[in-house]
PDB file of C-alpha atoms in Angstrom:
ATOM      1  CA  GLY A 106       0.163   0.130  -0.038  1.00  0.00           C
ATOM      2  CA  ALA A 107       0.999   3.679   0.237  1.00  0.00           C
ATOM      3  CA  ALA A 108       4.552   3.979   2.359  1.00  0.00           C
ATOM      4  CA  GLY A 109       4.151   5.962   5.363  1.00  0.00           C
ATOM      5  CA  SER A 110       6.998   8.019   6.710  1.00  0.00           C
ATOM      6  CA  GLY A 111       8.303   4.743   8.736  1.00  0.00           C
ATOM      7  CA  ASP A 112       8.962   3.408   5.670  1.00  0.00           C
ATOM      8  CA  ALA A 113      11.648   5.218   5.022  1.00  0.00           C
ATOM      9  CA  GLY A 114      13.747   4.837   8.132  1.00  0.00           C
ATOM     10  CA  ALA A 115      15.651   1.610   6.750  1.00  0.00           C
ATOM     11  CA  ASP A 116      17.155   3.367   4.014  1.00  0.00           C
ATOM     12  CA  ASP A 117      17.566   6.411   5.835  1.00  0.00           C
ATOM     13  CA  ALA A 118      19.810   4.947   8.442  1.00  0.00           C
ATOM     14  CA  ALA A 119      22.741   4.467   6.651  1.00  0.00           C
ATOM     15  CA  GLY A 120      22.744   8.414   5.701  1.00  0.00           C
ATOM     16  CA  ASP A 121      22.147   9.446   9.173  1.00  0.00           C
ATOM     17  CA  ALA A 122      25.808   9.152  10.264  1.00  0.00           C
ATOM     18  CA  THR A 123      26.992  11.573   7.094  1.00  0.00           C
ATOM     19  CA  ASP A 124      24.179  13.952   8.180  1.00  0.00           C
ATOM     20  CA  PRO A 125      25.688  17.434   6.041  1.00  0.00           C
ATOM     21  CA  PHE A 126      23.821  19.430   8.947  1.00  0.00           C
ATOM     22  CA  PRO A 127      25.080  18.148  12.165  1.00  0.00           C
ATOM     23  CA  ASP A 128      24.948  21.696  13.919  1.00  0.00           C
ATOM     24  CA  ALA A 129      21.039  22.413  12.806  1.00  0.00           C
ATOM     25  CA  THR A 130      19.547  24.798  15.288  1.00  0.00           C
ATOM     26  CA  GLU A 131      16.128  24.450  13.904  1.00  0.00           C
ATOM     27  CA  ILE A 132      13.643  22.217  11.648  1.00  0.00           C
ATOM     28  CA  VAL A 133      13.957  23.008   8.189  1.00  0.00           C
ATOM     29  CA  ILE A 134      11.244  21.508   6.020  1.00  0.00           C
ATOM     30  CA  VAL A 135      11.914  21.363   2.036  1.00  0.00           C
ATOM     31  CA  SER A 136      10.440  19.425  -1.081  1.00  0.00           C
ATOM     32  CA  VAL A 137       6.830  19.176   0.225  1.00  0.00           C
ATOM     33  CA  ARG A 138       4.502  18.173  -2.056  1.00  0.00           C
ATOM     34  CA  ALA A 139       1.254  16.023  -2.800  1.00  0.00           C
ATOM     35  CA  VAL A 140       1.642  12.782  -4.905  1.00  0.00           C
ATOM     36  CA  ALA A 141      -0.458   9.575  -5.624  1.00  0.00           C
ATOM     37  CA  VAL A 142      -3.423  12.137  -5.348  1.00  0.00           C
ATOM     38  CA  THR A 143      -6.711   9.805  -5.806  1.00  0.00           C
ATOM     39  CA  ASP A 144     -10.109  10.937  -5.501  1.00  0.00           C
ATOM     40  CA  THR A 145     -10.068  10.209  -2.005  1.00  0.00           C
ATOM     41  CA  THR A 146      -6.495   9.877  -0.986  1.00  0.00           C
ATOM     42  CA  ALA A 147      -2.927  11.363  -1.219  1.00  0.00           C
ATOM     43  CA  ILE A 148       0.412  11.010  -0.057  1.00  0.00           C
ATOM     44  CA  VAL A 149       2.282  14.173   1.519  1.00  0.00           C
ATOM     45  CA  SER A 150       6.237  13.793   0.924  1.00  0.00           C
ATOM     46  CA  TRP A 151       8.903  15.995   2.470  1.00  0.00           C
ATOM     47  CA  TYR A 152      12.713  16.322   3.538  1.00  0.00           C
ATOM     48  CA  THR A 153      14.318  17.534   6.756  1.00  0.00           C
ATOM     49  CA  TYR A 154      17.767  17.958   7.185  1.00  0.00           C
ATOM     50  CA  VAL A 155      18.064  16.133  10.460  1.00  0.00           C
ATOM     51  CA  PRO A 156      16.126  12.826  11.514  1.00  0.00           C
ATOM     52  CA  ALA A 157      12.586  14.004  12.824  1.00  0.00           C
ATOM     53  CA  THR A 158       8.882  12.964  13.051  1.00  0.00           C
ATOM     54  CA  SER A 159       6.135  13.193  10.743  1.00  0.00           C
ATOM     55  CA  GLN A 160       2.698  14.435  11.224  1.00  0.00           C
ATOM     56  CA  VAL A 161       0.281  16.481   8.384  1.00  0.00           C
ATOM     57  CA  ASP A 162      -2.734  18.834   8.818  1.00  0.00           C
ATOM     58  CA  TRP A 163      -4.987  19.084   6.097  1.00  0.00           C
ATOM     59  CA  GLY A 164      -8.561  20.613   5.217  1.00  0.00           C
ATOM     60  CA  VAL A 165     -10.777  22.668   2.760  1.00  0.00           C
ATOM     61  CA  ASP A 166      -9.071  25.718   4.039  1.00  0.00           C
ATOM     62  CA  ASP A 167      -5.887  27.020   6.068  1.00  0.00           C
ATOM     63  CA  ALA A 168      -7.546  26.324   9.596  1.00  0.00           C
ATOM     64  CA  TYR A 169      -6.874  22.441   8.659  1.00  0.00           C
ATOM     65  CA  GLY A 170      -8.832  20.868  11.014  1.00  0.00           C
ATOM     66  CA  SER A 171      -7.672  17.138  10.506  1.00  0.00           C
ATOM     67  CA  SER A 172      -4.115  15.781  11.387  1.00  0.00           C
ATOM     68  CA  SER A 173      -2.677  12.097  10.796  1.00  0.00           C
ATOM     69  CA  THR A 174      -1.420  10.539  13.445  1.00  0.00           C
ATOM     70  CA  LEU A 175       1.992  11.375  14.797  1.00  0.00           C
ATOM     71  CA  ASP A 176       4.622   9.080  13.351  1.00  0.00           C
ATOM     72  CA  ALA A 177       7.352   8.941  15.987  1.00  0.00           C
ATOM     73  CA  ALA A 178      10.104   7.142  13.649  1.00  0.00           C
ATOM     74  CA  MET A 179      12.918   9.565  13.358  1.00  0.00           C
ATOM     75  CA  VAL A 180      13.637  10.001   9.520  1.00  0.00           C
ATOM     76  CA  GLN A 181      14.620  12.456   7.060  1.00  0.00           C
ATOM     77  CA  ASP A 182      12.531  11.234   4.012  1.00  0.00           C
ATOM     78  CA  HIS A 183       9.016  11.878   5.308  1.00  0.00           C
ATOM     79  CA  ARG A 184       5.825  10.140   3.993  1.00  0.00           C
ATOM     80  CA  VAL A 185       2.470  10.238   4.994  1.00  0.00           C
ATOM     81  CA  ALA A 186      -0.885   8.855   3.641  1.00  0.00           C
ATOM     82  CA  ILE A 187      -3.812  10.947   4.238  1.00  0.00           C
ATOM     83  CA  ALA A 188      -7.702   9.364   3.627  1.00  0.00           C
ATOM     84  CA  GLY A 189     -11.176  10.191   3.805  1.00  0.00           C
ATOM     85  CA  LEU A 190     -11.001  13.037   1.191  1.00  0.00           C
ATOM     86  CA  SER A 191     -13.961  14.260  -1.035  1.00  0.00           C
ATOM     87  CA  PRO A 192     -13.404  13.956  -4.754  1.00  0.00           C
ATOM     88  CA  ASP A 193     -12.840  17.061  -7.003  1.00  0.00           C
ATOM     89  CA  THR A 194     -11.813  19.526  -4.096  1.00  0.00           C
ATOM     90  CA  GLU A 195      -9.038  21.621  -3.176  1.00  0.00           C
ATOM     91  CA  TYR A 196      -7.365  20.996  -0.008  1.00  0.00           C
ATOM     92  CA  HIS A 197      -4.801  23.070   1.965  1.00  0.00           C
ATOM     93  CA  TYR A 198      -2.037  20.952   3.907  1.00  0.00           C
ATOM     94  CA  SER A 199       0.895  21.687   6.074  1.00  0.00           C
ATOM     95  CA  ALA A 200       3.502  18.967   7.138  1.00  0.00           C
ATOM     96  CA  ARG A 201       5.216  19.033  10.472  1.00  0.00           C
ATOM     97  CA  SER A 202       8.213  17.615  11.592  1.00  0.00           C
ATOM     98  CA  GLY A 203      10.120  17.580  14.946  1.00  0.00           C
ATOM     99  CA  THR A 204      12.760  16.407  17.709  1.00  0.00           C
ATOM    100  CA  PRO A 205      13.163  16.918  21.283  1.00  0.00           C
ATOM    101  CA  ASP A 206      16.302  18.898  20.806  1.00  0.00           C
ATOM    102  CA  LEU A 207      15.081  21.206  18.192  1.00  0.00           C
ATOM    103  CA  GLY A 208      11.129  21.269  18.941  1.00  0.00           C
ATOM    104  CA  GLU A 209       8.734  21.331  15.876  1.00  0.00           C
ATOM    105  CA  GLY A 210       8.956  22.919  12.609  1.00  0.00           C
ATOM    106  CA  ARG A 211       6.103  23.514  10.204  1.00  0.00           C
ATOM    107  CA  SER A 212       5.789  23.859   6.296  1.00  0.00           C
ATOM    108  CA  GLU A 213       4.216  26.769   4.613  1.00  0.00           C
ATOM    109  CA  ASP A 214       0.615  26.073   3.550  1.00  0.00           C
ATOM    110  CA  HIS A 215       0.075  24.118   0.187  1.00  0.00           C
ATOM    111  CA  THR A 216      -2.726  22.789  -1.853  1.00  0.00           C
ATOM    112  CA  PHE A 217      -3.793  20.391  -3.932  1.00  0.00           C
ATOM    113  CA  ARG A 218      -7.078  18.924  -5.713  1.00  0.00           C
ATOM    114  CA  THR A 219      -8.450  15.416  -5.674  1.00  0.00           C
ATOM    115  CA  LEU A 220      -9.567  13.734  -8.781  1.00  0.00           C
ATOM    116  CA  PRO A 221     -13.225  13.559  -9.775  1.00  0.00           C
ATOM    117  CA  ALA A 222     -15.046  10.532  -9.205  1.00  0.00           C
ATOM    118  CA  GLY A 223     -15.843   9.700 -12.633  1.00  0.00           C
ATOM    119  CA  CYS A 224     -14.892  10.783 -16.088  1.00  0.00           C
ATOM    120  CA  PRO A 225     -15.506  14.368 -16.845  1.00  0.00           C
ATOM    121  CA  THR A 226     -14.845  14.518 -20.802  1.00  0.00           C
ATOM    122  CA  GLY A 227     -15.917  10.913 -21.673  1.00  0.00           C
ATOM    123  CA  ASP A 228     -16.557   7.274 -20.826  1.00  0.00           C
ATOM    124  CA  ALA A 229     -15.181   5.573 -17.762  1.00  0.00           C
ATOM    125  CA  PHE A 230     -13.713   2.433 -18.134  1.00  0.00           C
ATOM    126  CA  HIS A 231     -12.401   0.207 -14.812  1.00  0.00           C
ATOM    127  CA  VAL A 232     -10.106  -2.225 -13.548  1.00  0.00           C
ATOM    128  CA  ASP A 233     -10.560  -3.567 -10.131  1.00  0.00           C
ATOM    129  CA  ALA A 234      -8.462  -6.614  -8.643  1.00  0.00           C
ATOM    130  CA  ALA A 235     -11.782  -7.245  -6.592  1.00  0.00           C
ATOM    131  CA  ALA A 236     -14.345  -7.695  -9.566  1.00  0.00           C
ATOM    132  CA  PRO A 237     -15.509 -10.909 -10.609  1.00  0.00           C
ATOM    133  CA  ALA A 238     -14.256 -12.552 -13.669  1.00  0.00           C
ATOM    134  CA  GLY A 239     -15.758 -11.985 -17.245  1.00  0.00           C
ATOM    135  CA  GLY A 240     -16.264  -8.235 -16.936  1.00  0.00           C
ATOM    136  CA  ASP A 241     -16.478  -5.701 -19.757  1.00  0.00           C
ATOM    137  CA  GLY A 242     -14.866  -2.677 -18.032  1.00  0.00           C
ATOM    138  CA  LEU A 243     -18.042  -0.598 -18.577  1.00  0.00           C
ATOM    139  CA  ALA A 244     -18.816  -0.176 -15.030  1.00  0.00           C
ATOM    140  CA  GLU A 245     -17.262  -0.635 -11.790  1.00  0.00           C
ATOM    141  CA  ALA A 246     -19.614  -3.818 -11.262  1.00  0.00           C
ATOM    142  CA  THR A 247     -18.030  -5.473 -14.454  1.00  0.00           C
ATOM    143  CA  ALA A 248     -14.485  -4.034 -14.441  1.00  0.00           C
ATOM    144  CA  TRP A 249     -11.543  -5.801 -16.215  1.00  0.00           C
ATOM    145  CA  ILE A 250      -9.739  -7.429 -13.097  1.00  0.00           C
ATOM    146  CA  THR A 251      -6.247  -6.386 -14.251  1.00  0.00           C
ATOM    147  CA  PRO A 252      -4.670  -3.701 -16.371  1.00  0.00           C
ATOM    148  CA  ALA A 253      -3.686  -6.400 -18.790  1.00  0.00           C
ATOM    149  CA  ASP A 254      -7.192  -7.208 -19.434  1.00  0.00           C
ATOM    150  CA  ALA A 255      -7.782  -3.721 -20.567  1.00  0.00           C
ATOM    151  CA  ASP A 256      -9.593  -3.784 -24.161  1.00  0.00           C
ATOM    152  CA  TRP A 257      -7.555  -0.399 -25.998  1.00  0.00           C
ATOM    153  CA  ALA A 258      -9.513  -0.535 -28.854  1.00  0.00           C
ATOM    154  CA  ALA A 259     -12.773   0.638 -27.138  1.00  0.00           C
ATOM    155  CA  ILE A 260     -10.787   3.434 -25.025  1.00  0.00           C
ATOM    156  CA  GLY A 261     -10.664   6.676 -27.119  1.00  0.00           C
ATOM    157  CA  GLN A 262     -10.057  10.506 -26.702  1.00  0.00           C
ATOM    158  CA  GLY A 263     -11.583  11.862 -23.576  1.00  0.00           C
ATOM    159  CA  ASP A 264     -12.289   8.463 -21.787  1.00  0.00           C
ATOM    160  CA  CYS A 265     -10.813   7.435 -18.816  1.00  0.00           C
ATOM    161  CA  LEU A 266      -9.180   4.290 -17.390  1.00  0.00           C
ATOM    162  CA  ILE A 267      -9.747   3.983 -14.062  1.00  0.00           C
ATOM    163  CA  LEU A 268      -7.787   1.654 -11.528  1.00  0.00           C
ATOM    164  CA  HIS A 269      -9.447   0.838  -8.424  1.00  0.00           C
ATOM    165  CA  GLU A 270      -7.862   0.557  -4.927  1.00  0.00           C
ATOM    166  CA  GLY A 271      -5.349  -2.171  -4.645  1.00  0.00           C
ATOM    167  CA  SER A 272      -2.015  -3.816  -5.624  1.00  0.00           C
ATOM    168  CA  TYR A 273      -1.598  -4.735  -9.345  1.00  0.00           C
ATOM    169  CA  ARG A 274       1.238  -7.264 -10.041  1.00  0.00           C
ATOM    170  CA  ASP A 275       1.272  -6.992 -13.991  1.00  0.00           C
ATOM    171  CA  GLY A 276       2.200  -3.960 -15.691  1.00  0.00           C
ATOM    172  CA  LEU A 277       0.067  -1.030 -16.670  1.00  0.00           C
ATOM    173  CA  SER A 278       0.761  -1.026 -20.311  1.00  0.00           C
ATOM    174  CA  VAL A 279      -1.100   1.574 -22.287  1.00  0.00           C
ATOM    175  CA  ARG A 280      -1.814   0.958 -25.806  1.00  0.00           C
ATOM    176  CA  GLY A 281      -4.812   3.301 -26.875  1.00  0.00           C
ATOM    177  CA  SER A 282      -4.589   6.841 -28.238  1.00  0.00           C
ATOM    178  CA  GLY A 283      -6.373  10.138 -27.516  1.00  0.00           C
ATOM    179  CA  ALA A 284      -6.446  13.217 -29.189  1.00  0.00           C
ATOM    180  CA  GLU A 285      -4.405  16.420 -28.992  1.00  0.00           C
ATOM    181  CA  GLY A 286      -6.098  18.434 -26.465  1.00  0.00           C
ATOM    182  CA  ASP A 287      -8.364  15.565 -25.585  1.00  0.00           C
ATOM    183  CA  PRO A 288      -6.130  12.758 -24.171  1.00  0.00           C
ATOM    184  CA  ILE A 289      -6.963   9.482 -22.559  1.00  0.00           C
ATOM    185  CA  VAL A 290      -6.700   9.778 -18.785  1.00  0.00           C
ATOM    186  CA  VAL A 291      -5.440   6.716 -17.069  1.00  0.00           C
ATOM    187  CA  ARG A 292      -5.737   7.060 -13.037  1.00  0.00           C
ATOM    188  CA  PRO A 293      -6.489   5.446  -9.757  1.00  0.00           C
ATOM    189  CA  SER A 294      -9.623   5.446  -7.624  1.00  0.00           C
ATOM    190  CA  GLY A 295      -8.127   5.248  -4.102  1.00  0.00           C
ATOM    191  CA  PRO A 296      -4.710   4.308  -3.539  1.00  0.00           C
ATOM    192  CA  VAL A 297      -3.086   1.954  -6.386  1.00  0.00           C
ATOM    193  CA  VAL A 298       0.047   0.278  -6.214  1.00  0.00           C
ATOM    194  CA  LEU A 299       1.522  -1.034  -9.501  1.00  0.00           C
ATOM    195  CA  LEU A 300       4.158  -3.501  -8.881  1.00  0.00           C
ATOM    196  CA  GLY A 301       4.830  -4.005 -12.579  1.00  0.00           C
ATOM    197  CA  GLY A 302       5.589  -0.678 -13.685  1.00  0.00           C
ATOM    198  CA  ILE A 303       4.012   1.640 -16.667  1.00  0.00           C
ATOM    199  CA  SER A 304       4.721   1.625 -20.076  1.00  0.00           C
ATOM    200  CA  VAL A 305       3.408   3.507 -23.025  1.00  0.00           C
ATOM    201  CA  ASP A 306       3.842   1.706 -26.568  1.00  0.00           C
ATOM    202  CA  GLU A 307       5.785   3.556 -29.303  1.00  0.00           C
ATOM    203  CA  GLY A 308       3.073   5.179 -31.837  1.00  0.00           C
ATOM    204  CA  VAL A 309       0.589   5.839 -28.908  1.00  0.00           C
ATOM    205  CA  HIS A 310      -0.284   9.731 -28.229  1.00  0.00           C
ATOM    206  CA  ASP A 311      -1.989  11.797 -26.173  1.00  0.00           C
ATOM    207  CA  VAL A 312      -2.179  10.044 -22.648  1.00  0.00           C
ATOM    208  CA  GLU A 313      -2.349  11.645 -19.372  1.00  0.00           C
ATOM    209  CA  ILE A 314      -1.334   9.354 -16.632  1.00  0.00           C
ATOM    210  CA  ARG A 315      -1.428  10.384 -12.903  1.00  0.00           C
ATOM    211  CA  GLY A 316      -1.467   9.641  -9.472  1.00  0.00           C
ATOM    212  CA  PHE A 317       0.073   6.207  -8.874  1.00  0.00           C
ATOM    213  CA  GLU A 318       2.487   4.410  -6.810  1.00  0.00           C
ATOM    214  CA  VAL A 319       4.969   2.371  -8.725  1.00  0.00           C
ATOM    215  CA  THR A 320       7.479   0.224  -6.543  1.00  0.00           C
ATOM    216  CA  HIS A 321       8.369  -3.477  -5.736  1.00  0.00           C
ATOM    217  CA  ASP A 322       6.804  -5.559  -3.208  1.00  0.00           C
ATOM    218  CA  ASP A 323      10.314  -6.541  -1.941  1.00  0.00           C
ATOM    219  CA  PRO A 324      12.409  -3.309  -1.100  1.00  0.00           C
ATOM    220  CA  ALA A 325      15.702  -4.818  -1.619  1.00  0.00           C
ATOM    221  CA  MET A 326      14.891  -5.394  -5.312  1.00  0.00           C
ATOM    222  CA  ARG A 327      14.454  -3.026  -7.941  1.00  0.00           C
ATOM    223  CA  GLY A 328      11.146  -3.915 -10.107  1.00  0.00           C
ATOM    224  CA  GLU A 329       9.966  -2.206 -13.257  1.00  0.00           C
ATOM    225  CA  GLY A 330       9.693   1.816 -13.561  1.00  0.00           C
ATOM    226  CA  ILE A 331       8.006   3.745 -16.030  1.00  0.00           C
ATOM    227  CA  ALA A 332       8.835   3.945 -19.904  1.00  0.00           C
ATOM    228  CA  LEU A 333       7.039   6.547 -21.884  1.00  0.00           C
ATOM    229  CA  ASP A 334       7.805   5.743 -25.744  1.00  0.00           C
ATOM    230  CA  GLY A 335       4.503   7.506 -27.014  1.00  0.00           C
ATOM    231  CA  ASP A 336       4.029  11.008 -27.963  1.00  0.00           C
ATOM    232  CA  ARG A 337       2.437  13.733 -26.000  1.00  0.00           C
ATOM    233  CA  ILE A 338       2.397  11.804 -22.800  1.00  0.00           C
ATOM    234  CA  THR A 339       1.880  13.739 -19.416  1.00  0.00           C
ATOM    235  CA  LEU A 340       3.090  11.826 -16.358  1.00  0.00           C
ATOM    236  CA  THR A 341       2.177  13.748 -13.356  1.00  0.00           C
ATOM    237  CA  GLU A 342       1.641  13.315  -9.222  1.00  0.00           C
ATOM    238  CA  CYS A 343       2.883   9.740  -9.385  1.00  0.00           C
ATOM    239  CA  TYR A 344       5.498   8.371  -6.399  1.00  0.00           C
ATOM    240  CA  LEU A 345       7.850   6.014  -7.857  1.00  0.00           C
ATOM    241  CA  HIS A 346      10.341   4.163  -5.584  1.00  0.00           C
ATOM    242  CA  HIS A 347      12.510   0.794  -5.145  1.00  0.00           C
ATOM    243  CA  ALA A 348      12.260   0.482  -9.120  1.00  0.00           C
ATOM    244  CA  SER A 349      13.775   1.421 -12.237  1.00  0.00           C
ATOM    245  CA  GLY A 350      13.644   5.281 -13.305  1.00  0.00           C
ATOM    246  CA  VAL A 351      11.167   7.244 -15.553  1.00  0.00           C
ATOM    247  CA  TYR A 352      12.225   7.153 -19.257  1.00  0.00           C
ATOM    248  CA  SER A 353      10.573   9.261 -21.627  1.00  0.00           C
ATOM    249  CA  GLY A 354      11.589   8.574 -25.451  1.00  0.00           C
ATOM    250  CA  GLY A 355       8.542  10.111 -27.475  1.00  0.00           C
ATOM    251  CA  ALA A 356       8.392  13.662 -28.534  1.00  0.00           C
ATOM    252  CA  GLY A 357       6.030  16.486 -26.641  1.00  0.00           C
ATOM    253  CA  ASN A 358       5.991  14.559 -23.423  1.00  0.00           C
ATOM    254  CA  LEU A 359       5.958  16.190 -19.867  1.00  0.00           C
ATOM    255  CA  VAL A 360       7.072  14.863 -16.697  1.00  0.00           C
ATOM    256  CA  ALA A 361       6.193  16.889 -13.859  1.00  0.00           C
ATOM    257  CA  ASN A 362       5.306  16.931 -10.499  1.00  0.00           C
ATOM    258  CA  ASN A 363       6.048  13.275  -9.384  1.00  0.00           C
ATOM    259  CA  VAL A 364       8.078  11.994  -6.706  1.00  0.00           C
ATOM    260  CA  VAL A 365      11.404   9.559  -7.790  1.00  0.00           C
ATOM    261  CA  TRP A 366      12.910   8.088  -4.733  1.00  0.00           C
ATOM    262  CA  PHE A 367      15.358   5.206  -4.272  1.00  0.00           C
ATOM    263  CA  VAL A 368      15.305   3.939  -7.849  1.00  0.00           C
ATOM    264  CA  GLU A 369      17.818   1.870  -9.899  1.00  0.00           C
ATOM    265  CA  GLY A 370      19.875   4.026 -12.169  1.00  0.00           C
ATOM    266  CA  VAL A 371      19.061   7.184 -13.390  1.00  0.00           C
ATOM    267  CA  ALA A 372      15.918   8.617 -11.864  1.00  0.00           C
ATOM    268  CA  LEU A 373      14.591  10.870 -14.739  1.00  0.00           C
ATOM    269  CA  THR A 374      15.742  10.481 -18.518  1.00  0.00           C
ATOM    270  CA  VAL A 375      14.259  12.633 -21.371  1.00  0.00           C
ATOM    271  CA  ALA A 376      15.313  11.847 -24.749  1.00  0.00           C
ATOM    272  CA  GLY A 377      12.481  12.628 -26.918  1.00  0.00           C
ATOM    273  CA  SER A 378      12.200  16.165 -28.756  1.00  0.00           C
ATOM    274  CA  ASP A 379       9.894  19.022 -27.431  1.00  0.00           C
ATOM    275  CA  SER A 380       9.864  17.295 -23.948  1.00  0.00           C
ATOM    276  CA  ALA A 381       9.933  18.481 -20.661  1.00  0.00           C
ATOM    277  CA  ILE A 382      10.790  17.652 -17.084  1.00  0.00           C
ATOM    278  CA  GLU A 383       9.348  19.963 -14.693  1.00  0.00           C
ATOM    279  CA  ASP A 384       9.049  20.341 -10.585  1.00  0.00           C
ATOM    280  CA  ASN A 385       9.988  16.556  -9.874  1.00  0.00           C
ATOM    281  CA  ASP A 386      11.783  15.498  -6.691  1.00  0.00           C
ATOM    282  CA  ALA A 387      14.179  13.050  -7.352  1.00  0.00           C
ATOM    283  CA  SER A 388      16.514  11.750  -4.333  1.00  0.00           C
ATOM    284  CA  HIS A 389      18.622   8.822  -3.384  1.00  0.00           C
ATOM    285  CA  SER A 390      19.330   7.969  -6.855  1.00  0.00           C
ATOM    286  CA  THR A 391      21.417   9.478 -10.086  1.00  0.00           C
ATOM    287  CA  CYS A 392      19.270  12.374 -10.486  1.00  0.00           C
ATOM    288  CA  MET A 393      19.339  12.634 -14.486  1.00  0.00           C
TER     289      MET A 393
END
């Protein structure tokens, strides 16, 4: 499932002895962002220069009103999952970390918007690991069981492929195209973990992929990453860790607002023309 801040502890431990800020006098919180944003959940990610606790406040305005349970694990890379959110709603949030010696630090106010519950621009097709066999993907009750079952011949411009909450071992391979300005949107409903990576075939175009966690179920291993060989592909708000990195080989692609952490090899590679990497957080990897 979604990784909480405590999951970072094992990887942080080896780095604590070489902390580049041994004389810190206060908690400084940087690289705050929300990733793996779905219609009802999100993961808040941030970094502190010294090991510290993790907690997030959130709400529909900057008065917040809701808080995560304090995670007392002392880590520098922080990941906190929040749930119970409403679809298509803007949320304010702030990260908090502290130590007994330095007290507590708080980030500035940030915002994210949850995904809509359905597909605003076209037809919704569904994948659900808990669905009965033989579904046609046209409703949640008749969802395809795995991403590999999706009938890409039926999914066209403006349509959405919605993966429902769960972990999927086979990869998400995108084989259908949208149109310029009217892409196919591939996204989760509830937290979705992809253990087989994401790929977009060469020749595919105009697809937006957002909100997934991509990892391997054994942190000692590195599984499949993300390979975007199509054109005009957008990858945003994903959380990739303990896997291979992101490779974008098509033209006109955008890789933006993702967290890429502890990956094998190069974290982010863009080889196609007229493509861009914007505002990603890449760490514990060869960055680019």
